[in-house]
Coordinates of C-alpha atoms in Angstrom, one line a residue:
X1332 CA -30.2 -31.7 -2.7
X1333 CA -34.1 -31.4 -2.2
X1334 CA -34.4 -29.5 -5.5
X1335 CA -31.9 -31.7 -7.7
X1336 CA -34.2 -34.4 -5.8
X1337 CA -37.0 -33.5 -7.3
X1338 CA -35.7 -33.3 -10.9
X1339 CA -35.6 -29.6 -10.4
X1340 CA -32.1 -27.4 -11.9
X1341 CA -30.7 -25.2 -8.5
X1342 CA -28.6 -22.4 -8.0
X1343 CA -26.7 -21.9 -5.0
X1344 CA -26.4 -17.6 -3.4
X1345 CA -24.1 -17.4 -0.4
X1346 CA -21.0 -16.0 0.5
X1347 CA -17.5 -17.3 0.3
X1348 CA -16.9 -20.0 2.6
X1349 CA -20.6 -20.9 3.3
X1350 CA -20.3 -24.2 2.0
X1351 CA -21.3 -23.8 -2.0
X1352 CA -19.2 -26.6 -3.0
X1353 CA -20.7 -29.0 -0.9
X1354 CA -24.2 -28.0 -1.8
X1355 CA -23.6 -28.9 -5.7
X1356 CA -21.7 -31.8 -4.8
X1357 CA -24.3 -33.4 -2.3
X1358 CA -26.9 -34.1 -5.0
X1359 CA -24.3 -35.5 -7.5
X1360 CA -22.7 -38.3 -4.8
X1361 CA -26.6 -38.8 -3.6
X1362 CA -27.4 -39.5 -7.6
X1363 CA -24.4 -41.7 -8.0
X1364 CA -25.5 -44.0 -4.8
X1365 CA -29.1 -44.5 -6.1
X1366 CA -28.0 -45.5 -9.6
X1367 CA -25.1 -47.4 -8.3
X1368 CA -27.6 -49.9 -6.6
X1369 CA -28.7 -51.0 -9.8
X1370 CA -24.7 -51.8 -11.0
X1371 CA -23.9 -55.3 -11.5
X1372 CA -20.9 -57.1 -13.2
X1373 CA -17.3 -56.7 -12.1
X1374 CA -15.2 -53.2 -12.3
X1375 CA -11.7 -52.6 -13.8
X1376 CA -8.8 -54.8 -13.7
X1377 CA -6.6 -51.4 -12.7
X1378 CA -3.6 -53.3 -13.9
X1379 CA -0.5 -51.1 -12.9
X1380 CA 0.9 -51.7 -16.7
X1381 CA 3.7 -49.2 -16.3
X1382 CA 6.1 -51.7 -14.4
X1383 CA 8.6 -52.5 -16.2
X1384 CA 7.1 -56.4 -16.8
X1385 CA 3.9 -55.2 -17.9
X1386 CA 4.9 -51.7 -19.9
X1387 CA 4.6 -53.8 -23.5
X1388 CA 1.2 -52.7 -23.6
X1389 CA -1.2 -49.9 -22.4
X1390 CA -4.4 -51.3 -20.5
X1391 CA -7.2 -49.2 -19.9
X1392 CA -7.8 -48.6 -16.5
X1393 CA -11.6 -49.3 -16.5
X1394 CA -10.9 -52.9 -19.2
X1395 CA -12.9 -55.3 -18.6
X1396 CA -16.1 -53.0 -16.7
X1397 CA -19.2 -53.7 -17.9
X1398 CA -21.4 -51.2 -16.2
X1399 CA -22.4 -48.6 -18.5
X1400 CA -19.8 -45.6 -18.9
X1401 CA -20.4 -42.2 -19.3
X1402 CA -19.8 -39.0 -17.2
X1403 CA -22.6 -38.4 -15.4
X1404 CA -21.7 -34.7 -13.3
X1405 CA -19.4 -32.6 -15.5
X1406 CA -18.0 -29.8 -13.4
X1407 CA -16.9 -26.8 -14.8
X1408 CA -14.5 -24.0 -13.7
X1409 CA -12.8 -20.9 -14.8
X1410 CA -9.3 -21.5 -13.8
X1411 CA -7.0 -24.4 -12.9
X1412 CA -6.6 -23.9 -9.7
X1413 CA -9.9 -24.3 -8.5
X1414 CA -9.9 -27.9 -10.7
X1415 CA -7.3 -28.8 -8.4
X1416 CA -9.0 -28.2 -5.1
X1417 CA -11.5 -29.7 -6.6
X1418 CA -9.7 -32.8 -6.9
X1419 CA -8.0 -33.0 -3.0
X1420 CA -11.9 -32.8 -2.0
X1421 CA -13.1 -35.6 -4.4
X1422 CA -10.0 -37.6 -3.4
X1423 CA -10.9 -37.1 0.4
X1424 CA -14.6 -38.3 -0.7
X1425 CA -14.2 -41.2 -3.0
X1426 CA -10.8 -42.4 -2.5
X1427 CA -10.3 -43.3 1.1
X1428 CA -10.0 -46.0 2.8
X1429 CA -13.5 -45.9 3.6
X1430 CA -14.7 -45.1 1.3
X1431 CA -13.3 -47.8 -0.9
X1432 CA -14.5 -50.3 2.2
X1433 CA -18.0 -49.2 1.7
X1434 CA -17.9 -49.2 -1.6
X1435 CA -16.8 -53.3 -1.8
X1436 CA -18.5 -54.0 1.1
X1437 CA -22.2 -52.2 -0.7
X1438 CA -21.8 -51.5 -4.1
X1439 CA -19.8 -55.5 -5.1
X1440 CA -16.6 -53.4 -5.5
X1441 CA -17.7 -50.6 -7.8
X1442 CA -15.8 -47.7 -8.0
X1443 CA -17.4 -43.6 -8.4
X1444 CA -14.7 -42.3 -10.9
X1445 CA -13.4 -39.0 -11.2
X1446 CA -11.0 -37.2 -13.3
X1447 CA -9.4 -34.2 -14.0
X1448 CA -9.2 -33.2 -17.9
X1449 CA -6.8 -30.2 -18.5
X1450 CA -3.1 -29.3 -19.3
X1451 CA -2.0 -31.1 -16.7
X1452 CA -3.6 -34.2 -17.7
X1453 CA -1.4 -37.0 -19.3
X1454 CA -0.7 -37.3 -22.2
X1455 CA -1.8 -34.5 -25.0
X1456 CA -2.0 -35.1 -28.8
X1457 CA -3.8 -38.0 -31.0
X1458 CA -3.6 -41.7 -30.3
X1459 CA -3.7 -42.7 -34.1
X1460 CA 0.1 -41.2 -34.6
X1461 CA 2.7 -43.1 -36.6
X1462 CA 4.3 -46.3 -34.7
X1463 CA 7.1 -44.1 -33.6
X1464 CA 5.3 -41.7 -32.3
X1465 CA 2.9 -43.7 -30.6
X1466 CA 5.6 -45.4 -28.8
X1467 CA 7.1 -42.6 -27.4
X1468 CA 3.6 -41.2 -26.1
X1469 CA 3.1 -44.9 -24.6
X1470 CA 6.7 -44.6 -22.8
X1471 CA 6.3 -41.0 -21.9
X1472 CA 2.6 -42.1 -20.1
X1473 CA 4.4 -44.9 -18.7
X1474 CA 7.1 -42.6 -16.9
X1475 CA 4.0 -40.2 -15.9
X1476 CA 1.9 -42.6 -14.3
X1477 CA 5.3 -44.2 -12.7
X1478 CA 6.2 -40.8 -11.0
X1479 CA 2.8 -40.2 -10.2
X1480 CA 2.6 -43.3 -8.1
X1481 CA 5.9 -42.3 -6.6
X1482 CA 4.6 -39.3 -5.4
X1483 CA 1.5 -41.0 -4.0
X1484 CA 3.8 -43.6 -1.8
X1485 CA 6.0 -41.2 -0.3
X1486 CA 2.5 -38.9 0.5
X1487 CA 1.4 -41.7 2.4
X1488 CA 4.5 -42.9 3.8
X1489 CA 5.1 -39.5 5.4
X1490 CA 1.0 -39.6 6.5
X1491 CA 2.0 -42.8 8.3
X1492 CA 5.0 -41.4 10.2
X1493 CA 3.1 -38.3 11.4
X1494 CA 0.2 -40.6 12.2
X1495 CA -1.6 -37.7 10.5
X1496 CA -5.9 -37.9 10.6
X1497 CA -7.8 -39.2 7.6
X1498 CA -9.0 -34.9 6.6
X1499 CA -5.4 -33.8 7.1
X1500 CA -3.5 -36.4 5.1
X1501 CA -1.0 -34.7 2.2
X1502 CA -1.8 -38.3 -0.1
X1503 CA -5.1 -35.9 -1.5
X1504 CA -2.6 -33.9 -2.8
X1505 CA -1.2 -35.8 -4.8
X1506 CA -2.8 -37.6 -8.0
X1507 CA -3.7 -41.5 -7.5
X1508 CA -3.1 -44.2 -9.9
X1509 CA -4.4 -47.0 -7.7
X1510 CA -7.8 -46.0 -6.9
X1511 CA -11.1 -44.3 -8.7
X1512 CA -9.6 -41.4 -9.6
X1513 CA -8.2 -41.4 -13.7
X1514 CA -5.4 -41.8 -14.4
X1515 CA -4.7 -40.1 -17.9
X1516 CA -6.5 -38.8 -20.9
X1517 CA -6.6 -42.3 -22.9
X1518 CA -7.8 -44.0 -19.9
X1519 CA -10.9 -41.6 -19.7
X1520 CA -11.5 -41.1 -23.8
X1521 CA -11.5 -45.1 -23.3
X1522 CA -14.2 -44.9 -20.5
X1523 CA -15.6 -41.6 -19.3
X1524 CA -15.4 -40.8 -15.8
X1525 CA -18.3 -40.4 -13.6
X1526 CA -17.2 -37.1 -12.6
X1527 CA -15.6 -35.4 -15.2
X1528 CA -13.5 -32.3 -13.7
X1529 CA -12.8 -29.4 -16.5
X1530 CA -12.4 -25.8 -17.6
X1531 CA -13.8 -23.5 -20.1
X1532 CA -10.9 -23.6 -22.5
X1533 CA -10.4 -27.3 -22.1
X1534 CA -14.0 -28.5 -22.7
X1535 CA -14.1 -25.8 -26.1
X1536 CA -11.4 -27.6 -27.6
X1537 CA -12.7 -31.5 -26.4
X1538 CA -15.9 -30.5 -28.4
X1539 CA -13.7 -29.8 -31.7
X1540 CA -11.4 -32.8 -31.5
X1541 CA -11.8 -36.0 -32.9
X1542 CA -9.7 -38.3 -30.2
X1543 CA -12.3 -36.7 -27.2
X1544 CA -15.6 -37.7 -28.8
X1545 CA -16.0 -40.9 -27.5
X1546 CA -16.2 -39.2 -24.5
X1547 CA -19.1 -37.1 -25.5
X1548 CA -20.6 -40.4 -27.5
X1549 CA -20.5 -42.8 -24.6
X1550 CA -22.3 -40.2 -22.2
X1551 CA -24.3 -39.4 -25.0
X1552 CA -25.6 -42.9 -25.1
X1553 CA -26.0 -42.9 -20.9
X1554 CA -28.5 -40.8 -21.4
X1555 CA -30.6 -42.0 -24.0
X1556 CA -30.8 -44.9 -22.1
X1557 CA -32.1 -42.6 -18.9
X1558 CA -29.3 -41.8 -17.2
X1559 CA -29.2 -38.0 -15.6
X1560 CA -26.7 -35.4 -16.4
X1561 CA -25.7 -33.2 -13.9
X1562 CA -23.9 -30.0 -15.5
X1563 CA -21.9 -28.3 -12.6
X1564 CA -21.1 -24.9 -12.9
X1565 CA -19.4 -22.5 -10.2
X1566 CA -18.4 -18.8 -9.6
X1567 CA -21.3 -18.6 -11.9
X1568 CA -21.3 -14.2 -11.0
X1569 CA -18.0 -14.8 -13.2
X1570 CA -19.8 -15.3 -16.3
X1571 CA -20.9 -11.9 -17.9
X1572 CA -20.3 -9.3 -20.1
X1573 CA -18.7 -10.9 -23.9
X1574 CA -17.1 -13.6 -21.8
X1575 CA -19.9 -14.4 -20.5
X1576 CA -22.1 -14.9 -23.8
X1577 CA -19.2 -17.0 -24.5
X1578 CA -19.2 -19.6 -21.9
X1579 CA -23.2 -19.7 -22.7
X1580 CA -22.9 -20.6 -25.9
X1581 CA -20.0 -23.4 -25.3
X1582 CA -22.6 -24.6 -22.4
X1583 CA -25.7 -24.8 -25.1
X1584 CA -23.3 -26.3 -28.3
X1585 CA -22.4 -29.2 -25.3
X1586 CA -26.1 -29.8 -24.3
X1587 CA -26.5 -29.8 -28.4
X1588 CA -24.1 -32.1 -28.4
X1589 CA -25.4 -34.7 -25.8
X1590 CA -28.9 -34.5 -27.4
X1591 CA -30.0 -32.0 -24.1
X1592 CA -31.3 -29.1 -23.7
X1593 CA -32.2 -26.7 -20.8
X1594 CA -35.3 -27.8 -19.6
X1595 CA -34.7 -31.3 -20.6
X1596 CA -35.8 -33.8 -18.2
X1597 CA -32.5 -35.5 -17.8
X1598 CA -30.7 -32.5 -16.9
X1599 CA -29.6 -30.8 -13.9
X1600 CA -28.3 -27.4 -13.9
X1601 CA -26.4 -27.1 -10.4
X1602 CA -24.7 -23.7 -9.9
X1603 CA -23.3 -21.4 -6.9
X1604 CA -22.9 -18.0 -6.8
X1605 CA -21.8 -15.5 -4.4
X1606 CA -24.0 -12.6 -6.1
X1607 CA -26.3 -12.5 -9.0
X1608 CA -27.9 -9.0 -9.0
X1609 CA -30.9 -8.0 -8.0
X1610 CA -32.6 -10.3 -10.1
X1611 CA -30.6 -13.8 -10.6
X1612 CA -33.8 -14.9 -12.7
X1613 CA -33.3 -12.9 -15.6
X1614 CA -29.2 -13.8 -15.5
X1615 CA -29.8 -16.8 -15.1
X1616 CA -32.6 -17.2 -18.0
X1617 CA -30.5 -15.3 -20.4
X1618 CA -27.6 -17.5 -19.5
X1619 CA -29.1 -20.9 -19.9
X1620 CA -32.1 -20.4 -22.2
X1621 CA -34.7 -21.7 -19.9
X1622 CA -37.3 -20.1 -17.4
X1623 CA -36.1 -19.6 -13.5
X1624 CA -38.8 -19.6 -10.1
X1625 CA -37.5 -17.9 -7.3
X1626 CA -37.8 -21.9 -5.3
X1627 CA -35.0 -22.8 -7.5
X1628 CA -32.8 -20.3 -6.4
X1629 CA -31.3 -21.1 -2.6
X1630 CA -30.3 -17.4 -0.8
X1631 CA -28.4 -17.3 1.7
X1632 CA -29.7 -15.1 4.9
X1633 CA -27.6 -13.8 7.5
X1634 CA -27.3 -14.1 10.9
X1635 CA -28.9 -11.4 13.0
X1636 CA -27.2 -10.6 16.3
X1637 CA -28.2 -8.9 19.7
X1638 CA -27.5 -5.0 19.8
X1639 CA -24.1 -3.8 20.8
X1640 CA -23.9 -2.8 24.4
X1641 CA -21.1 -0.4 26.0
X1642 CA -18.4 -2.9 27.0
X1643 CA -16.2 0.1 28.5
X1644 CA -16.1 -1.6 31.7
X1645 CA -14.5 -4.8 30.9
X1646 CA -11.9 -3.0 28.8
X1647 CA -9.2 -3.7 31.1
X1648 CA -9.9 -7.1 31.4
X1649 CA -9.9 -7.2 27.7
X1650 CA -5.9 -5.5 27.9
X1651 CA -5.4 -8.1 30.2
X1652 CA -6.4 -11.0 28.1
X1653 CA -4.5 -9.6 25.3
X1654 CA -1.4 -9.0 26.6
X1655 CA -1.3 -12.9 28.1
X1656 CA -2.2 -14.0 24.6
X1657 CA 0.8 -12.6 23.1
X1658 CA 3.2 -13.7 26.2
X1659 CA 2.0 -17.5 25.8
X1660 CA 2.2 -16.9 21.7
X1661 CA 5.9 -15.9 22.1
X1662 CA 6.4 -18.8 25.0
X1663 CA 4.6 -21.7 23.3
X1664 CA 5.0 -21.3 19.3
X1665 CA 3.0 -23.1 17.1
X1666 CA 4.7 -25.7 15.1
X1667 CA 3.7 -27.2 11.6
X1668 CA 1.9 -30.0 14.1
X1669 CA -0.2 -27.4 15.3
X1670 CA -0.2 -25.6 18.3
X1671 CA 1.1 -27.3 21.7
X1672 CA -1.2 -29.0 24.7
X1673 CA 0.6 -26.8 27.1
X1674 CA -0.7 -23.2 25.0
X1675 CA -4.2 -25.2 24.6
X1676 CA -4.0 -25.3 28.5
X1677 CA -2.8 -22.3 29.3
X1678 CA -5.4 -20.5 27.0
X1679 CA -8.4 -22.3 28.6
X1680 CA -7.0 -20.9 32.1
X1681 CA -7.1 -17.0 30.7
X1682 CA -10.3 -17.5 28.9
X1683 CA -11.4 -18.8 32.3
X1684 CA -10.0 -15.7 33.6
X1685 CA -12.1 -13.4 31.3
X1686 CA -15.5 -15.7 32.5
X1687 CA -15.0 -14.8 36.2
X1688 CA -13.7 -10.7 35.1
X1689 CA -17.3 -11.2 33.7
X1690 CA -19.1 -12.7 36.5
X1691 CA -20.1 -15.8 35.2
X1692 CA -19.6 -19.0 35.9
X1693 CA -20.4 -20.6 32.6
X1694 CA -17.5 -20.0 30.1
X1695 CA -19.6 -20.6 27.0
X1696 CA -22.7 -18.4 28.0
X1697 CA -20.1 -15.6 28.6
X1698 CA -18.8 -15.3 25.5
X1699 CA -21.9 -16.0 23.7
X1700 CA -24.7 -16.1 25.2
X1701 CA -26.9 -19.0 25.8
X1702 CA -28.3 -19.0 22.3
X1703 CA -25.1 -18.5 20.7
X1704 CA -25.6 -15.0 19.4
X1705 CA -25.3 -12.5 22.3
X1706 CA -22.3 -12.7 25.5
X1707 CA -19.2 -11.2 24.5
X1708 CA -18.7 -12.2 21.3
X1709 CA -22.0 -11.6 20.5
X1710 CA -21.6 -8.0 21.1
X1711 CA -18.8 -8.1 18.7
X1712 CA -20.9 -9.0 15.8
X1713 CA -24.1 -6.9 17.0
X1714 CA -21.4 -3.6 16.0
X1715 CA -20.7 -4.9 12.9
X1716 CA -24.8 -4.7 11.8
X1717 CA -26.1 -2.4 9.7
X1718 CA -28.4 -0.1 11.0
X1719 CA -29.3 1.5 8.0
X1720 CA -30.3 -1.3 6.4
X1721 CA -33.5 -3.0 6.8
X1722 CA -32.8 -5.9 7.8
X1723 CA -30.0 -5.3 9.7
X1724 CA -27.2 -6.8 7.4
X1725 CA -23.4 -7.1 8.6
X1726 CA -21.2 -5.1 6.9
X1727 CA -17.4 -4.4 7.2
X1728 CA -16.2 -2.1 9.4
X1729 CA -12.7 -1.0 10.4
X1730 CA -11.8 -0.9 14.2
X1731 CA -12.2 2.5 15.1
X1732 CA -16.0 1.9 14.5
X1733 CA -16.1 -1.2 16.0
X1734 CA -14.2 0.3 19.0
X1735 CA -16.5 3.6 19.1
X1736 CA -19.8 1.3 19.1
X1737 CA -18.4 -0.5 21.9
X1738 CA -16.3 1.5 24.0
X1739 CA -17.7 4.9 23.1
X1740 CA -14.1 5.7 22.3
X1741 CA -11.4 5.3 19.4
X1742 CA -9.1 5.9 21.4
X1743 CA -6.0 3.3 21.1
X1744 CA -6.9 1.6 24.3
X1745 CA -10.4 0.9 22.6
X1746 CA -9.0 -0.2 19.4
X1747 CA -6.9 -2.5 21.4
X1748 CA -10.3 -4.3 22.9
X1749 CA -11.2 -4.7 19.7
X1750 CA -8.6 -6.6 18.8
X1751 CA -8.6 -8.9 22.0
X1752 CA -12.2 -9.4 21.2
X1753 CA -10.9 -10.8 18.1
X1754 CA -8.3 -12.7 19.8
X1755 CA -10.5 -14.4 22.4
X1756 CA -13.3 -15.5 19.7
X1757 CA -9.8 -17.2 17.4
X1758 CA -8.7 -18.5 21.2
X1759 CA -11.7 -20.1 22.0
X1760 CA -11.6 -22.2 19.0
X1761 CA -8.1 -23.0 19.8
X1762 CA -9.3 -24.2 23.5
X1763 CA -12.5 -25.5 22.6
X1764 CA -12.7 -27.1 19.5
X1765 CA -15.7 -29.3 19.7
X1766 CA -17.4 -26.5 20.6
X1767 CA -17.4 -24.0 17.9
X1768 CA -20.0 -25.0 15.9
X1769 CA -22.6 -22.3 15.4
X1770 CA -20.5 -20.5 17.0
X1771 CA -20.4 -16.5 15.3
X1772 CA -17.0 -16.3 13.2
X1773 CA -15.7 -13.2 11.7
X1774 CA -13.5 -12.4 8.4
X1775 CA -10.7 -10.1 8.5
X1776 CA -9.5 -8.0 5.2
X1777 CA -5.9 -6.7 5.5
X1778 CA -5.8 -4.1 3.1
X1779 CA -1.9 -3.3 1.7
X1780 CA -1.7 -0.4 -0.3
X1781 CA 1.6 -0.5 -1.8
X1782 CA 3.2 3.4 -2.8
X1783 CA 3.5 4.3 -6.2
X1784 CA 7.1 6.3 -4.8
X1785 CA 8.4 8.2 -2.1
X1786 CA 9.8 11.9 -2.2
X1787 CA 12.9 13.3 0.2
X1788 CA 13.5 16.6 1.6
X1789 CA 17.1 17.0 0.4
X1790 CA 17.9 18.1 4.2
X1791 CA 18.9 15.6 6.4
X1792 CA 18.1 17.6 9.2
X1793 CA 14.2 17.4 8.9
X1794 CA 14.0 14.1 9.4
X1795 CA 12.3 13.3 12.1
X1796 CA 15.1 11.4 13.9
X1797 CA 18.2 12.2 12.1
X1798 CA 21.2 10.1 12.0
X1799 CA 24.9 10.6 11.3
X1800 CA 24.5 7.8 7.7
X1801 CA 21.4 9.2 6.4
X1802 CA 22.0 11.4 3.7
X1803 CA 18.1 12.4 2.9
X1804 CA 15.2 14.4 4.8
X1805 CA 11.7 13.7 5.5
X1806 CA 10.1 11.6 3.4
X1807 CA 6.5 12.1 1.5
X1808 CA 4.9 9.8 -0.3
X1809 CA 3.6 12.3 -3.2
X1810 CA 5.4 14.8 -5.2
X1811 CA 5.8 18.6 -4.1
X1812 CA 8.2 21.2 -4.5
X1813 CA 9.4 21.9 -0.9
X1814 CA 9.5 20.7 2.6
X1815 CA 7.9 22.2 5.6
X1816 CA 11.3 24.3 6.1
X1817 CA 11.5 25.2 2.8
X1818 CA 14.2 23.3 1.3
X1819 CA 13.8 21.2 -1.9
X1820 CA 12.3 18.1 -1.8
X1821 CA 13.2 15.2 -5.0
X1822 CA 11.6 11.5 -5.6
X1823 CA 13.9 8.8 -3.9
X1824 CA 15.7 6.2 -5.6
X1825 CA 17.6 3.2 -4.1
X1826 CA 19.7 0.8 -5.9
X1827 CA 18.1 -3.1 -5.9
X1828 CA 21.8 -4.5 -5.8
X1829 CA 23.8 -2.5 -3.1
X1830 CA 20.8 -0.6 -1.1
X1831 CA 22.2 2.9 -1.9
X1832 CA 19.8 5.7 -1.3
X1833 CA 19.8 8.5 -4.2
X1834 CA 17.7 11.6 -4.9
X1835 CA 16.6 11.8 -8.6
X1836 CA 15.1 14.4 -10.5
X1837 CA 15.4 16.2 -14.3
X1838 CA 19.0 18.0 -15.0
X1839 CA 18.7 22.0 -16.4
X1840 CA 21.3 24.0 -17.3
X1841 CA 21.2 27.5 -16.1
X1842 CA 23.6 30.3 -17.6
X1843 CA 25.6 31.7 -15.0
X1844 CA 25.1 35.2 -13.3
X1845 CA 26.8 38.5 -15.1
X1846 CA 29.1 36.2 -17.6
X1847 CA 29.6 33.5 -15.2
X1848 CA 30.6 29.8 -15.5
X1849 CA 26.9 27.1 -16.6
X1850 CA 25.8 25.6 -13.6
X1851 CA 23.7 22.1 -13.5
X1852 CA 20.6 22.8 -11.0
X1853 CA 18.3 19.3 -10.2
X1854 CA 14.6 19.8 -10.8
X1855 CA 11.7 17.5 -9.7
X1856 CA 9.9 17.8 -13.0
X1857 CA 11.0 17.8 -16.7
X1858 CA 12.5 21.2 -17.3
X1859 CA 11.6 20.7 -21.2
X1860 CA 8.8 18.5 -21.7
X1861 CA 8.7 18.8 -25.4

């Protein structure tokens, strides 16, 4: 915000869920509530002109504004998905109740639009088709915009019943047709959106086609007459190799087309990034054409935590806590409203139990610490630093280290503690949620590693707990040629439809012995690979 202040382009270098996407989108909502003091003149009938009285004709959803149009952040991502949380944030931001109150009670009614311009946008192909055709585009929109508005009633309805809180409400979900948010591809190539919401693929093709240049024309014209452009672009780290030159050169052939360039003083690069490399200024000069300082770049740093100390001692008290977690999991289950006041209460009195298995009489200085960083759960992430590096970075470790920096041990009891550490810091949040803030938080990875195929001993007797219906052996989960008993072992097969077990292998016919009758054996491999 202070860079983007100060006319200056900004990249963004943290890790995920650090807050990126509010960083980017700070400066573009501050930019839009400076200029927007200088708006006058009315805004957009937004005449619902799909019901069935009005459905004649199509009316643009900004007719009538006469503030200047034009787009003036476009944000730009690889993939759909993130477009579309993308959206349920704007929606939370600029189409709320409040929002909208504010906005008629400061800004005489004005609106910030935003749209989203993709597939899933309504309604694809040229305007200037023959009558016919036109007609049934105009009814198709019609029927779009009518089910979207469906949709957004029986969102709201169901936020009413469940009384549900103005972050958690499912109407963001769902696309608006009565607010600042657009409602269709005409209604933005008729008036650009403030915040125009795209992806690579989409924004190559608007620059080719003849029914999306007004968009590009009217911004163009914003910013000739001093208007700022704020090009948004994240998951930059994305954006290398041939793909990468790519998406560069679509980024400079739009700047060409808008009369910008990097550099240019009514541009704003805004970008996040988990990682660059080692150095993001050569990326990032490459990538954009212009010259980077390391002020413009915003690291993240992390958060240094007090040294591990042996926590063998409390170990049992750490079973304890564990064991009563699961017991009031199983007794009180959460719901899809959340979890219930009587496991809230119940979790506060065994969290009080751990304070006083401590010695302490103050819950939160227990757990961690009165500076937030040491206690308990402070200990927790002081074993998960890096004491080979030089600044003592996190870095991710699996259990049994965790468990043998605090417990001296990897034993399973240890492991266990681990885990209940775990548990208390999610519990705490649980019991205590206006007080977690700069609180230390931790990220799990669950690794699955899925087998390729499993192998049988053909002996149902070495299995390790036979039984009278299973008709294979042990099982391995590579190829070999025998058990540990000797006897031969064959990949195993299962039908999808019925669940029966097989062993499979490659069929060889052997001659039999002194003039004897063929026998069929069964072989692992391919007895005749040519």
């Amino acid at each position: 915000l202070k860079l983007a202040g100060a006319g200056k382009d900004a990249v963004v270098m943290t890790g995920t869920g650090s807050g990126k996407t509010e960083s980017f989108m700070l400066p573009v909502l501050a930019h839009l509530l400076s200029e927007s003091r200088t708006w006058t003149g009315s805004r957009g009938n937004g005449d619902a002109w799909w019901h069935a009285e009005r459905a004649a004709r199509y009316i643009s959803q900004r007719e009538g504004e006469t503030r200047p149009a034009g787009v003036r952040a476009l944000l730009l991502y690889p993939m759909n998905a993130l477009v579309d949380d993308q959206m349920s944030r704007l929606r939370r931001a600029l189409a709320s109740d409040g929002a909208c109150d504010w906005l008629d009670a400061n800004r005489s009614g004005h609106r910030f639009y935003f749209g989203r311009y993709n597939g899933a946008t309504p309604i694809p192909g040229s305007r200037s088709a023959n009558p016919a055709g036109l007609k049934s585009k105009h009814n198709r929109l019609k029927d779009k915009l009518a089910l979207f508005e469906r949709h957004s009633q029986l969102a709201r309805s169901i936020d009413e019943q469940e009384g549900r809180a103005e972050p958690d409400k499912i109407e963001y979900f769902f696309p608006s047709v009565d607010g600042p948010e657009m409602r269709s591809r005409w209604d933005m190539q008729d008036a650009p959106p403030d915040i125009l919401i795209t992806n690579f693929s989409m924004l190559s093709v608007m620059l080719m086609r003849q029914q999306d240049e007004s968009i590009f024309d009217e911004t163009s014209r914003y910013i000739e007459g001093g208007g700022i452009f704020h090009l948004v672009l994240d998951e930059l780290h994305l954006y290398r190799g041939t793909a990468g030159g790519e998406i560069s050169s679509l980024i400079k052939q739009l700047l060409h087309r808008l009369g910008l360039y990097a550099g240019h003083p009514n541009l704003r690069i805004l970008a996040s990034s988990a990682s660059l490399g080692a150095k993001p200024e050569d990326f990032l000069e490459k990538f954009f054409g212009t010259k980077w300082s390391d002020d413009q770049i915003v690291k993240g740093s992390p958060v240094s935590y007090s040294d591990s100390n042996s926590l063998a001692s409390f170990l049992p008290a750490l079973k304890g806590f564990s064991e009563t977690y699961k017991k009031l999991e199983s007794l009180y289950p959460a719901s899809d409203d959340g979890v219930s006041i009587e496991f809230v209460n119940s979790i506060r009195l065994a969290i009080e139990g751990i304070s006083s298995a401590l010695g302490a009489d103050n819950i939160k200085s227990a757990l961690f610490g009165l500076d937030g960083k040491t206690g308990v759960i402070g200990n927790l992430a002081g074993a998960l630093n890096d004491l080979k590096d030089p600044q003592c970075k996190p870095k991710a470790k699996d259990f049994p280290e965790v468990a043998r920096t605090l417990f001296g041990s990897e034993d399973q009891d240890s492991i266990i503690g681990v885990e209940s550490l775990v548990r208390l810091r999610a519990a705490y949040e649980v019991a205590y949620p206006e007080d977690t803030k700069s609180r230390c938080a931790f990220r799990l990875h669950f690794l699955i590693n899925n087998p390729q195929g499993a192998w049988s001993c053909a002996c149902r007797d070495c299995a390790p707990d036979p039984e009278p219906e299973r008709n294979f052996g042990k099982l391995y989960t590579a190829p070999r040629q025998f058990c540990e008993n000797g006897h031969r072992v064959f990949e195993l097969l299962y039908c999808e439809c019925c669940g029966e077990v097989y062993l499979g292998g490659s069929e060889k016919l052997l001659d039999g012995a002194e003039g004897g009758a063929q026998m069929t054996i069964l072989t692992l491999a391919d007895p005749n690979v040519e």
